[in-house]
Amino acid sequence: MQKIVLLVAALAISPWHARAQAPAPSTQRANTRFEQLGPILPTPNTFRTASGAPGKDYFQNRADYDIKATLDDINQKITASETIIYHNNSTDVLPFIWLQLDQNLFRPDVIGRTSQTNSISAEQGASLQQINPNGALIGKDYGHKITSVRDQTGKPIKYTINQTMMRIDLPQPVSPGKSVTFSIDWNFKIVDVKSVGARGGYEFFPKDGNYIYEIAQWFPRLCAYNDVNGWQNKQFLGRGEFTLIFGNYKVALTVPSDHIVGATGELQNPAQVLTATQQKRWNEAKGKGDKPGENPVLIVTQAEAEAAEKAGGANGKPTGTKTWIYKADNVRDFSFASSRKFIWDALQPNVEGKRVWAMSLYPKEANPLWGQYSTRLIAHTLTSYSRRTIAYPYPVAYSVHGPVGGMEYPMISFNGARPEPDGTYSVGTKNFLISVVIHEVGHNFFPMIVNSDERQWSWMDEGLNSFLEGLACLEWDANFPAHGIDPQYIVPYMQLDSTRQVPIMSSSDNIPGNTFGPNAYTKPATALNILRETVMGRDLFDYAFKEYARRWAFKSPEPADFFRTLEDASGVDLDWFWKGWFYGVQPVDQSLVKVDWFQTNSQNPEITKGEARAAAQRKLNTISKQRDALSKDETVVAQDSSMRDFYNRYDPYAVTDEDRKKYQDYLASLTAEERVLAEAGTNFYTLSLKNKGGIPMPVIVRMEFEDGTDSVARFPAEIWRFNDASIKKVIATNKKVKQWTLDPFYEIADINTEDNTFPPVAQPTRFQLFKQQQRGGAAGPNPMQQQRQPSPAKQGSGKN
């Protein structure tokens, strides 16, 4: 501990006098981390304003679709035709338009396939998949087959296919404010999802000879034309998903008559495709009056689905067809699922004052998990996301179980999580179902409503959605392992060497595969959670995030629009945060180097001399003194009184009248406030901190006091603005601190917490004693299976 004398007076310097002084040499480390993003962001304009809101000249083009499609369940093929009305709302004359042909990704000669890299290890060899990752595509003849492109009068239109893009050369340019109508006929073979790693396709079930179809990216659809890129016609390489525009859809799907279909939009002809029993259950699922039902209602039961499997499977007879008609307004895409294997349940929850269909389609192989959780999870997701963004505007949301592990489209999502054949499941499978349904249904908000450019910026939909998913999971179950937003779980990624990372602000297709998940999902989601909990606070963040959703609902934002809106609506300067977390790859690593302890000198002689006496006595208590204590009476002075004088009786630590008078004179010179501080006995601690990682972050420090209580002090990230490498901070307390800890709640993703304590606290490294090294074997039964197994005492008893 060091003593400091209380300063009771300060020199008053006039503003003129202060300006006249020669500046002292700077001892600070200059840095630009807290300078504004400035030219890094695009210049605001009349399309996109400096506040982050759409400008007065913002525009977006639209496309309306009338589609008729037939599913061939024998040959796994789609044959279809579409009429498109394209609306040019820009100020530009467009002589041609671009469409996306996503199914062409499954041709082995496209850039998304030929640009893949692979290698062979001399030591470990290589699998056929490693040698030829596109082997499953050879000879399959996958991809869009365009058979006709016609104008409104039926005349052919010239078109050019460039891999996954198709340019249509219009007979007459489409002028600003005008529209053009044309038609396309096409067909394609449906891919086997498992063999080619697709986002849509089929799964075949050998036991019953049936298929589940999850059909997506299946029709020629318009590219986006906007103020940022012009035509967004970057090739589809497989990772950067979809940049799309809004429109109205009418889609007629002709499928085998015993199939159950779910799709984007509202079913227009239930009386023609549902049985009387199914229609009755449909109405029951709506609830009574204004009160929605609490539990899903089975529209198609498992027994009915199993009967359909037997009648229409590999050994069954053709059953004819039915046409399911759907209508969807103001959506950016259309997808559907079809199978005779589907169980169908439904619920109509109240979402922000509006009844919405929450429905699930799943085969018997998905039970009992799906029947218990899926539809309830849809309802929960719509409620949670609507509260944090905008009220869910669509009439329905589906969750479909099939071969696709997790993929989203407007009003419908494809989700995995299949239990074991015996109906048991691990906690990991259950938690995956909860998280994947919330995540994929949540994508209805990002990017299906807030329509970001996925081809360029995966994080704008995956990261924002993963953040909301984490919050919704915790609202579902407070003990849910929402690791995707918990800062401590992004640490292993941020500990990687910077050469193995890329900034969040990287193009989707340029993010290496082993970093795509952390980069596009968990790092931005964690960053948003840190903004909410640590940097901005929940109230400011929630308001600003909701404002972003409100401003850009049914519009197409860019990253700068998000960054600017959060600052505009909260009044918090976050440019330093975007630089560190989104534009950089440095980690967070704060270190508490040391803590110096000071106390004010009260100048009260009763205290100061008492402390001096105690200190002197501690110094005199040497080992020699302790050992000589028994013979102290044998000294010369002790035995001969004539050898004693004044100083043998003098007590230098005794308080005199003169000491007391000086103290009273000192107190009389103080103001009331100064006297309180002088007599308080306050402890002053100087913390020496280092920013070893690079990203400046708020400093959170926990103080554990000698009396067993504690307190937490919080300082904003701007504490680093004059020196982003090392700083000192004085903290005053009335109690003595015995332990200091940085980031005590693991809220800033500090990659090394071993230097976060003072005095240092040793962390044990645990090891296991063993007789013989055990080799890993096959995974044992999950806990549900273990509970079902009979105990050894009961085995072979013959009891049922």
Tab-separated table of C-alpha atoms in Angstrom, residues 442-609:
chain	number	residue	atom	x	y	z
A	442	GLY	CA	-36.869	-17.412	-38.090
A	443	HIS	CA	-35.410	-16.905	-41.545
A	444	ASN	CA	-38.880	-15.760	-42.561
A	445	PHE	CA	-37.819	-12.440	-41.021
A	446	PHE	CA	-34.198	-12.422	-42.247
A	447	PRO	CA	-33.918	-12.541	-45.268
A	448	MET	CA	-37.464	-13.332	-46.443
A	449	ILE	CA	-38.864	-10.016	-45.166
A	450	VAL	CA	-35.738	-7.922	-44.498
A	451	ASN	CA	-34.431	-8.913	-47.911
A	452	SER	CA	-30.623	-8.800	-47.720
A	453	ASP	CA	-28.219	-9.817	-50.484
A	454	GLU	CA	-27.245	-13.374	-49.489
A	455	ARG	CA	-25.055	-13.876	-52.544
A	456	GLN	CA	-22.757	-11.175	-51.159
A	457	TRP	CA	-23.338	-11.002	-47.378
A	458	SER	CA	-24.213	-14.269	-45.628
A	459	TRP	CA	-23.917	-12.687	-42.177
A	460	MET	CA	-26.750	-10.239	-42.857
A	461	ASP	CA	-29.262	-13.059	-42.731
A	462	GLU	CA	-27.430	-15.916	-40.974
A	463	GLY	CA	-25.794	-13.797	-38.301
A	464	LEU	CA	-28.830	-11.678	-37.460
A	465	ASN	CA	-31.071	-14.715	-37.523
A	466	SER	CA	-28.691	-16.762	-35.352
A	467	PHE	CA	-28.749	-13.953	-32.798
A	468	LEU	CA	-32.542	-13.956	-32.633
A	469	GLU	CA	-32.515	-17.756	-32.616
A	470	GLY	CA	-30.374	-17.723	-29.481
A	471	LEU	CA	-32.763	-15.379	-27.703
A	472	ALA	CA	-35.768	-17.442	-28.783
A	473	CYS	CA	-34.116	-20.685	-27.604
A	474	LEU	CA	-33.581	-19.168	-24.158
A	475	GLU	CA	-37.200	-18.022	-24.121
A	476	TRP	CA	-38.169	-21.604	-24.928
A	477	ASP	CA	-35.995	-23.068	-22.163
A	478	ALA	CA	-33.888	-20.946	-19.808
A	479	ASN	CA	-31.365	-23.794	-19.585
A	480	PHE	CA	-31.007	-24.244	-23.341
A	481	PRO	CA	-27.338	-24.313	-24.451
A	482	ALA	CA	-27.535	-21.220	-26.661
A	483	HIS	CA	-23.835	-21.359	-27.475
A	484	GLY	CA	-24.309	-19.511	-30.744
A	485	ILE	CA	-24.647	-16.163	-28.948
A	486	ASP	CA	-22.669	-16.836	-25.752
A	487	PRO	CA	-19.355	-14.926	-26.059
A	488	GLN	CA	-17.224	-17.574	-24.378
A	489	TYR	CA	-18.046	-20.112	-27.116
A	490	ILE	CA	-16.666	-17.988	-29.964
A	491	VAL	CA	-13.278	-17.895	-28.187
A	492	PRO	CA	-11.783	-21.011	-29.888
A	493	TYR	CA	-12.436	-19.449	-33.290
A	494	MET	CA	-11.023	-16.084	-32.267
A	495	GLN	CA	-7.938	-17.809	-30.851
A	496	LEU	CA	-7.029	-18.985	-34.346
A	497	ASP	CA	-4.113	-17.332	-36.061
A	498	SER	CA	-5.324	-14.320	-38.041
A	499	THR	CA	-4.218	-15.998	-41.287
A	500	ARG	CA	-6.851	-18.675	-40.675
A	501	GLN	CA	-9.689	-16.186	-40.350
A	502	VAL	CA	-11.423	-13.736	-42.656
A	503	PRO	CA	-13.417	-10.666	-41.627
A	504	ILE	CA	-17.170	-10.982	-41.237
A	505	MET	CA	-17.338	-8.402	-44.015
A	506	SER	CA	-16.228	-10.938	-46.614
A	507	SER	CA	-18.138	-12.081	-49.671
A	508	SER	CA	-20.064	-15.282	-48.989
A	509	ASP	CA	-18.288	-17.359	-51.613
A	510	ASN	CA	-14.830	-16.280	-50.424
A	511	ILE	CA	-15.118	-17.572	-46.857
A	512	PRO	CA	-13.186	-20.837	-46.395
A	513	GLY	CA	-15.381	-23.808	-45.592
A	514	ASN	CA	-13.910	-24.494	-42.160
A	515	THR	CA	-14.563	-20.917	-41.035
A	516	PHE	CA	-17.902	-20.297	-42.722
A	517	GLY	CA	-20.008	-21.294	-39.701
A	518	PRO	CA	-18.198	-19.102	-37.171
A	519	ASN	CA	-17.794	-16.264	-39.641
A	520	ALA	CA	-21.333	-16.070	-41.009
A	521	TYR	CA	-23.324	-17.358	-38.022
A	522	THR	CA	-21.773	-17.343	-34.561
A	523	LYS	CA	-19.321	-14.427	-34.678
A	524	PRO	CA	-21.879	-11.841	-35.880
A	525	ALA	CA	-24.552	-13.344	-33.602
A	526	THR	CA	-22.190	-13.148	-30.640
A	527	ALA	CA	-21.217	-9.602	-31.586
A	528	LEU	CA	-24.876	-8.553	-31.543
A	529	ASN	CA	-25.376	-10.189	-28.170
A	530	ILE	CA	-22.354	-8.276	-26.826
A	531	LEU	CA	-23.822	-5.055	-28.199
A	532	ARG	CA	-27.109	-5.803	-26.454
A	533	GLU	CA	-25.749	-6.943	-23.115
A	534	THR	CA	-22.473	-5.051	-22.675
A	535	VAL	CA	-21.993	-2.121	-25.056
A	536	MET	CA	-25.432	-0.570	-25.612
A	537	GLY	CA	-27.741	-2.138	-23.067
A	538	ARG	CA	-30.944	-3.995	-23.826
A	539	ASP	CA	-33.303	-1.027	-24.141
A	540	LEU	CA	-31.194	0.935	-26.630
A	541	PHE	CA	-30.259	-2.125	-28.647
A	542	ASP	CA	-33.757	-3.598	-28.826
A	543	TYR	CA	-35.232	-0.302	-29.992
A	544	ALA	CA	-32.540	0.202	-32.656
A	545	PHE	CA	-32.745	-3.397	-33.907
A	546	LYS	CA	-36.513	-3.196	-34.186
A	547	GLU	CA	-36.154	0.089	-36.060
A	548	TYR	CA	-33.828	-1.582	-38.563
A	549	ALA	CA	-36.412	-4.304	-39.174
A	550	ARG	CA	-39.180	-1.728	-39.507
A	551	ARG	CA	-37.230	0.470	-41.948
A	552	TRP	CA	-36.135	-2.370	-44.199
A	553	ALA	CA	-39.089	-4.760	-44.072
A	554	PHE	CA	-39.852	-5.800	-47.669
A	555	LYS	CA	-36.808	-3.833	-48.832
A	556	SER	CA	-33.181	-4.747	-49.510
A	557	PRO	CA	-30.631	-3.341	-47.038
A	558	GLU	CA	-26.849	-3.310	-47.324
A	559	PRO	CA	-24.387	-3.605	-44.410
A	560	ALA	CA	-23.988	0.169	-44.127
A	561	ASP	CA	-27.755	0.509	-43.705
A	562	PHE	CA	-27.601	-1.839	-40.722
A	563	PHE	CA	-24.570	-0.155	-39.147
A	564	ARG	CA	-25.984	3.339	-39.611
A	565	THR	CA	-29.468	2.484	-38.397
A	566	LEU	CA	-28.252	0.988	-35.123
A	567	GLU	CA	-26.246	4.135	-34.397
A	568	ASP	CA	-28.977	6.484	-35.637
A	569	ALA	CA	-31.716	4.926	-33.502
A	570	SER	CA	-29.625	4.476	-30.345
A	571	GLY	CA	-27.375	7.528	-30.214
A	572	VAL	CA	-24.377	5.251	-29.592
A	573	ASP	CA	-21.200	5.624	-31.675
A	574	LEU	CA	-20.391	2.073	-32.757
A	575	ASP	CA	-17.874	2.646	-35.545
A	576	TRP	CA	-15.075	1.285	-33.337
A	577	PHE	CA	-17.151	-1.873	-32.807
A	578	TRP	CA	-17.876	-2.462	-36.492
A	579	LYS	CA	-14.158	-1.979	-37.235
A	580	GLY	CA	-13.041	-4.503	-34.656
A	581	TRP	CA	-15.690	-7.194	-34.978
A	582	PHE	CA	-16.849	-6.944	-38.594
A	583	TYR	CA	-13.908	-5.538	-40.554
A	584	GLY	CA	-11.042	-7.086	-38.584
A	585	VAL	CA	-9.809	-10.467	-37.381
A	586	GLN	CA	-8.027	-9.467	-34.192
A	587	PRO	CA	-9.328	-11.010	-30.958
A	588	VAL	CA	-10.290	-9.584	-27.595
A	589	ASP	CA	-7.578	-10.119	-24.986
A	590	GLN	CA	-7.497	-7.841	-21.960
A	591	SER	CA	-4.931	-8.292	-19.190
A	592	LEU	CA	-4.956	-7.008	-15.622
A	593	VAL	CA	-1.213	-6.462	-15.177
A	594	LYS	CA	-1.194	-5.178	-11.612
A	595	VAL	CA	-3.136	-3.203	-9.019
A	596	ASP	CA	-1.506	-0.518	-6.820
A	597	TRP	CA	-3.243	0.323	-3.536
A	598	PHE	CA	-3.304	3.844	-2.099
A	599	GLN	CA	-5.020	5.506	0.850
A	600	THR	CA	-5.405	9.172	1.677
A	601	ASN	CA	-3.275	10.440	4.551
A	602	SER	CA	-5.914	11.638	7.002
A	603	GLN	CA	-3.280	13.601	9.005
A	604	ASN	CA	-5.138	12.644	12.205
A	605	PRO	CA	-2.251	11.875	14.599
A	606	GLU	CA	-4.326	9.342	16.486
A	607	ILE	CA	-4.457	7.349	13.265
A	608	THR	CA	-1.183	8.154	11.543
A	609	LYS	CA	1.016	7.569	14.592
